């Protein structure tokens, strides 16, 4: 399988580990990633301008269309915005015409058929591949899955999974041999979108989720979105009130038997001792 | 037994009675206004709220047309707070009588009514909701008026000048001796308490009930009762008043009222002014007809329907009620042997001031008061009594000036607890005992899409919290309120409103078992029906 | 494409129950449905309490009422299910809820009067355990304190005390909810009580007010998915039995039920497509082919059989235009009053109830809805719940019970 | 004081003073970012890396061969010209005692280096014209023009000198005063034929005269004059001047002034604007030590230097992740190259309010994707500049649309917006918020608020958020859009879409909130005069 890999803006500087681990996992699974020079998915500017956001998304989709590949992104916000942009042009003829003009300016065709997939969906599409490749099941690792809003909702646009009772993340965690614990707030917002806008509420949202994840008895909180990981990871949370936030691609990578270093896991990360 | 004396007793707190109270007060004449239910309970509350340019009457009743034009100008000057000067369009669609269309401009000119032709394309640009089948459009100076605010502001000024008002007080009999009404026996319909009122002059301004009140003094007025039903849309469909350009008929006017639009009306002869309510059949016929002019009316969401009974003083053999004059009747019963008794009825909302002026002129002549009428020049002060009936005021004030710790009790119209408290405090003695209904009358509570379904129980809870409601009486009031809303709600139940109604019943009956327990308050409206009539000898 | 054994259309009580029962019987199940059904539930499981509604006759024994109803109203959907089936259905249903943190309680073959947010008493068959102490307290007329909160609009303790003059030892208190101000919403309060520290704060505020009380009642905000833990903790902290009183819907009861099903059904292998309404349905000898949702994100579903539990108007199983009522998915014939003028009565609280509420689908004995020809529309299409004709669940007090029982029967008839 | 001395003095003063001023700004501007120093380990490796970047222009090479070749040729040609030609009195002559500018190899080399420079310059100009036309501003063209002018005027000057009979006469007057007229004629004849001097008089062609001219040249001239043919460019360029035109002497004078003046201008402009980039960029490359990533917390000096190191090569803007956003919004400050310019102006306090607003928008639209930093041929740590400037702007109260909205209360915005035509988002005539149909389904159940996590964690929603989601929907249903636009709920929506997903009636609550923010942004843009 070949995909046009859309890492999203935040990976390069803010979360290289995400890019590293996703690329390592894909390489290991034989999922070929093409890396054209994409632009922003349009999500960050969606607060400011509808046209700018939609055009930004379509431009990258048009690049995929030119390559004849599906787009795969490990970021839920990028994923959501691509789906949203397609939905918007699908429901607004005038917008579509404007977008076609802008694309034509850059010599691009309107991406009529480009499919957008999230990393988790790609893994789910290739379940058997993953299943066969697991070498070191992560038995004993208890995981609280964090779904990420922008892929999950609104389902009639994102078409990711059931918006009330999704299972894709738990299914994939099960493949790694780890156990996904049920917990109440797995579908709630991480709060990242309010970073730099309303720090108080952003912090409260993250803290509430962290507390819930910790109370569930999980060892780690698994994310599959750059923004969510940025919100939960790092030193944002007091160790007493939180559990480590870990990228699912890293958990999977370990289960596949990849070296922690290849997955961007720092030597000091304590959760790795729970894994393996 | 209490006896109250006053110089003038005005019976009926519709807009005419309210106008009379103000008119007399401005002339320095002390007056008492009594009302068997609440302000604008009759036709004054059951109409479009249309400030006529007069164009509607240019063909049928030129005198009325001119009156409308003149009074419209006065109201715009003295009571701008009550008026949304939207402008209006007269439009014809394919199939309408083209001769009428052709005559219209010259008829307007003959009545001195400004009228400007628009081509259909321009008209649809101004009002995109208009049909593609438009064939003609004329712009006129129609407007919208808030009849509740108008009445309450009139009353408020009257009260400020030393007059008084009692709500829930029904006239049940009159003592007539020596060619004079010596006293009027009244009953408080919520408490049953009786009051005698002695007045130098009694003015019957009871609108559709004028015949019944006159009968209390043994006088006879031949009144036709014409019920008109209207429906309220959830949104403001147009910015201007839209009239169908054809001889007056059903369903030919759409009036914007703040955030909604009001569509009507029908004209059905009824035998009594009491217990009128809109019906499913009428709603259907209104929409079937009006959608030709405004196709969106088939799809849009409706809030409720309501009805008013127009008093039409019969001036001869009547065919269509619309042929009967909409001009008003001022009757001096002296000719019939009762010296101090006047009846003022008929007319239109737009000409209420003129009606009050004429009636007050006659009363003053009898009283020997020479003070001239000042209502056409004095500005009508904006009062706080009527302010919460204005759509959009609640939400605006919530955003711009709410107090800390206030909460919204009526979500649809964003009426806050603080506003409701202020209404309760202001209503004071006027409120009678049915507080929830009084709040509904003086605010937008219950007028939004939920029709009281959610706000009713919430405000009831608050009335209990305040101690205003006790034992099961609050529940009874809630049920009364609900039944009152139901009259207007039940005729428009299809689509989303039907879901809303189902949700309401699931709440009220499915969850709270309110069909059991205290019946709707017996001290209120259902039992008021024809109270006056029943007491007739 | 996978062909499922059963497609359940609807996610109200009937839909959830049908999905549960079918999954428990080893069938592969796919379920579609929107929010709006179970989310507005009061949490009560009514079986039957009022019959005939025009007489407003209230029954203490729901099974006796059922017997009378079956005698008087042969078209009522309850005539399609036996008492045993009803009992088994309720048991299986409440067992499942119990496993997912929602315990139910009632009396054997007896309705219980439960306190509502209006202060009225509602006869119901099974009620959430968190309410049970309130039943006891009221029956004993015990010294009881009901606490409500500044800013919570769905419940006035004082109203309850005023309406329940027959319970003189009822005291009330209004307090601030710890950590929250302004307008309060039950779901948020419930989530916040997941934190034991918050419960302690709450108890600390209530304790001095409850010195004389034997019982303490709260609006239904005690926890979201961990209600029994929160309730027990509050009882420990306050040293006396604690209960909840349902608030004005949408209350916490709906989200609690939804959470239990959202958690439990996927575990049973049910594939859920929430918020996807069926937009196209085709039936053939072999079964059904559905499209759920619209546009590029619609899904195609094949199933051998289907259970139509799409509810009434608010559930979008029935839709009404200005003149007629239609069934939304198969356009099945709907038994209904002849014109809209007959849908509703002039008085909202008319004891007769409104005719429109008895409109719905006709079925055969196996709850298969009838087509225009009076024969079952499809051999493997069944209907359950509120969409069935000849019942007025709101007035008869039979909503959840009827939904669960007919779902049970529909699954059994597959 | 003659023209040359005055010019040189002025140019030197400008160059030296300007350079000092520039270096000073490195410290001052850097301080605006107020951060601790950061010189990581491996000083030697960094030095080598930096030097390699400077000498080999490694970063430039990554953008493709054209710019690198152009730069390399220009540098390789122009630096020798400066040292060997422009500064011959202080560099060449002291080293090579036999130096004469008219002798080979100098004459030949001057032409060679000039040609190399000119080729490099032409490549760069072509590159800019073909790829960066839209991104370029006046000083980009000015730099090309001045350097090109110096080179071309130099060639022309030499070319006119070759042709100038006046120069010949001056030389013979100085170095061959005793010449007989016949000798002079012979020498002229020789120089005219061999070295391209254009005399207006008739010159004989007799072989004996030619012979004499060659002899005299060998004796009197050849010691200092190589054949002008080795000035292969300038000599060839004489063909450009028709022989009928007799302008060599005048032209030579004019061109001398032109060449010297342009050289002085180039020198004087050196510390100004882009002219400084050879110095600043090189310095920056050395400081960066070969790093291609960003390191937060650069020292204030290196930040200040970095701000100055831009060569306006346009690579950052061409590769910018948010370039499509710039394409739609049209704000040049969304692109790094222009944003840097405005950032510098802002730090100097000379940016207009509108410009500042544009800078703020550009600053907040940046997604910090690192790409500009990776492609920057000047090695500027743009990532750090963007992150830091965003922070600095935010701290100064310029936090973008969101920040502006939060400066006033919902009530103040309601009053402000009520008086405006707010316009609509969406092209179908009405946005979701304007369409009555959006709200037809609402049954007032308040589910949207009940599930909202923002309301849930807010301590006092009516105080902190102004309006709950369902209240916003109700206001919009009533057409009161202005009342919603400043509400904190609109701006503190975390966009989780729970409201929309849970709504039983399909009201697109979250989409509407998005739309309101877009509308707010739109109106702020209008307010700031940037519609």
mmCIF file of C-alpha atoms in Angstrom, chain B residues 260-362:
data_model
loop_
_atom_site.group_PDB
_atom_site.id
_atom_site.type_symbol
_atom_site.label_atom_id
_atom_site.label_comp_id
_atom_site.label_asym_id
_atom_site.label_seq_id
_atom_site.Cartn_x
_atom_site.Cartn_y
_atom_site.Cartn_z
ATOM 1 C CA UNK B 260 -41.231 36.735 14.143
ATOM 2 C CA UNK B 261 -43.834 37.263 11.465
ATOM 3 C CA UNK B 262 -47.587 37.133 11.856
ATOM 4 C CA UNK B 263 -49.732 35.737 9.108
ATOM 5 C CA UNK B 264 -53.471 36.115 8.774
ATOM 6 C CA UNK B 265 -56.194 36.509 9.001
ATOM 7 C CA UNK B 266 -59.436 34.687 8.617
ATOM 8 C CA UNK B 267 -62.876 35.982 9.205
ATOM 9 C CA UNK B 268 -65.407 33.629 10.664
ATOM 10 C CA UNK B 269 -68.736 34.663 12.093
ATOM 11 C CA UNK B 270 -69.071 33.407 15.657
ATOM 12 C CA UNK B 271 -71.959 33.704 17.996
ATOM 13 C CA UNK B 272 -70.056 34.859 21.049
ATOM 14 C CA UNK B 273 -66.820 36.714 21.664
ATOM 15 C CA UNK B 274 -65.882 34.232 24.372
ATOM 16 C CA UNK B 275 -63.905 31.093 24.047
ATOM 17 C CA UNK B 276 -62.646 31.913 20.611
ATOM 18 C CA UNK B 277 -59.703 29.862 19.498
ATOM 19 C CA UNK B 278 -57.963 29.226 16.239
ATOM 20 C CA UNK B 279 -58.585 25.924 14.569
ATOM 21 C CA UNK B 280 -56.667 23.432 12.475
ATOM 22 C CA UNK B 281 -58.912 24.108 9.508
ATOM 23 C CA UNK B 282 -58.210 27.827 9.667
ATOM 24 C CA UNK B 283 -54.464 27.350 9.917
ATOM 25 C CA UNK B 284 -54.587 25.082 6.922
ATOM 26 C CA UNK B 285 -56.595 27.498 4.862
ATOM 27 C CA UNK B 286 -54.381 30.430 5.812
ATOM 28 C CA UNK B 287 -51.262 28.600 4.709
ATOM 29 C CA UNK B 288 -52.870 27.147 1.595
ATOM 30 C CA UNK B 289 -53.697 30.651 0.508
ATOM 31 C CA UNK B 290 -50.742 32.709 1.683
ATOM 32 C CA UNK B 291 -48.088 30.347 0.325
ATOM 33 C CA UNK B 292 -49.003 31.545 -3.168
ATOM 34 C CA UNK B 293 -47.599 34.901 -2.159
ATOM 35 C CA UNK B 294 -44.766 33.578 0.052
ATOM 36 C CA UNK B 295 -43.899 29.962 -0.776
ATOM 37 C CA UNK B 296 -41.677 29.575 2.285
ATOM 38 C CA UNK B 297 -44.805 29.572 4.428
ATOM 39 C CA UNK B 298 -45.341 25.963 3.445
ATOM 40 C CA UNK B 299 -41.971 24.867 4.860
ATOM 41 C CA UNK B 300 -41.265 27.252 7.665
ATOM 42 C CA UNK B 301 -41.670 26.512 11.326
ATOM 43 C CA UNK B 302 -44.649 28.005 13.094
ATOM 44 C CA UNK B 303 -44.803 28.957 16.724
ATOM 45 C CA UNK B 304 -48.462 29.225 17.435
ATOM 46 C CA UNK B 305 -51.806 30.492 16.233
ATOM 47 C CA UNK B 306 -54.122 32.879 17.963
ATOM 48 C CA UNK B 307 -57.478 34.431 17.369
ATOM 49 C CA UNK B 308 -59.276 37.624 18.141
ATOM 50 C CA UNK B 309 -62.887 38.561 17.808
ATOM 51 C CA UNK B 310 -63.563 41.749 15.924
ATOM 52 C CA UNK B 311 -66.675 43.600 16.962
ATOM 53 C CA UNK B 312 -68.482 44.754 13.866
ATOM 54 C CA UNK B 313 -71.350 47.044 14.570
ATOM 55 C CA UNK B 314 -74.050 45.989 12.226
ATOM 56 C CA UNK B 315 -75.220 48.782 9.990
ATOM 57 C CA UNK B 316 -77.592 46.858 7.834
ATOM 58 C CA UNK B 317 -77.896 43.560 6.076
ATOM 59 C CA UNK B 318 -74.532 41.897 6.330
ATOM 60 C CA UNK B 319 -73.006 39.622 3.807
ATOM 61 C CA UNK B 320 -69.284 39.270 4.101
ATOM 62 C CA UNK B 321 -68.130 40.632 7.432
ATOM 63 C CA UNK B 322 -65.449 42.574 5.683
ATOM 64 C CA UNK B 323 -68.108 44.618 3.928
ATOM 65 C CA UNK B 324 -69.261 45.840 7.287
ATOM 66 C CA UNK B 325 -67.494 49.033 8.177
ATOM 67 C CA UNK B 326 -64.259 48.708 10.026
ATOM 68 C CA UNK B 327 -64.786 52.271 11.020
ATOM 69 C CA UNK B 328 -65.713 52.673 14.663
ATOM 70 C CA UNK B 329 -69.011 53.354 16.335
ATOM 71 C CA UNK B 330 -69.494 55.832 19.124
ATOM 72 C CA UNK B 331 -72.911 55.498 20.656
ATOM 73 C CA UNK B 332 -74.370 57.953 23.102
ATOM 74 C CA UNK B 333 -76.989 55.959 24.975
ATOM 75 C CA UNK B 334 -78.629 59.181 26.115
ATOM 76 C CA UNK B 335 -80.784 58.907 23.059
ATOM 77 C CA UNK B 336 -82.009 55.591 24.439
ATOM 78 C CA UNK B 337 -82.605 56.990 27.868
ATOM 79 C CA UNK B 338 -79.369 56.388 29.717
ATOM 80 C CA UNK B 339 -77.711 59.731 30.145
ATOM 81 C CA UNK B 340 -74.270 58.825 31.415
ATOM 82 C CA UNK B 341 -73.452 55.826 29.280
ATOM 83 C CA UNK B 342 -71.351 55.730 26.130
ATOM 84 C CA UNK B 343 -70.244 52.861 24.017
ATOM 85 C CA UNK B 344 -67.167 53.003 21.791
ATOM 86 C CA UNK B 345 -66.471 49.935 19.727
ATOM 87 C CA UNK B 346 -65.346 48.668 16.354
ATOM 88 C CA UNK B 347 -62.478 50.387 14.629
ATOM 89 C CA UNK B 348 -58.902 49.390 14.181
ATOM 90 C CA UNK B 349 -55.781 49.266 16.230
ATOM 91 C CA UNK B 350 -54.358 52.039 14.068
ATOM 92 C CA UNK B 351 -57.234 54.389 14.910
ATOM 93 C CA UNK B 352 -57.514 53.601 18.611
ATOM 94 C CA UNK B 353 -56.358 57.072 19.594
ATOM 95 C CA UNK B 354 -58.947 58.768 17.463
ATOM 96 C CA UNK B 355 -61.639 56.537 18.942
ATOM 97 C CA UNK B 356 -60.519 57.423 22.431
ATOM 98 C CA UNK B 357 -60.438 61.093 21.530
ATOM 99 C CA UNK B 358 -63.975 61.064 20.172
ATOM 100 C CA UNK B 359 -65.318 59.129 23.126
ATOM 101 C CA UNK B 360 -63.495 61.335 25.599
ATOM 102 C CA UNK B 361 -64.762 64.449 23.806
ATOM 103 C CA UNK B 362 -68.291 63.206 24.286
#
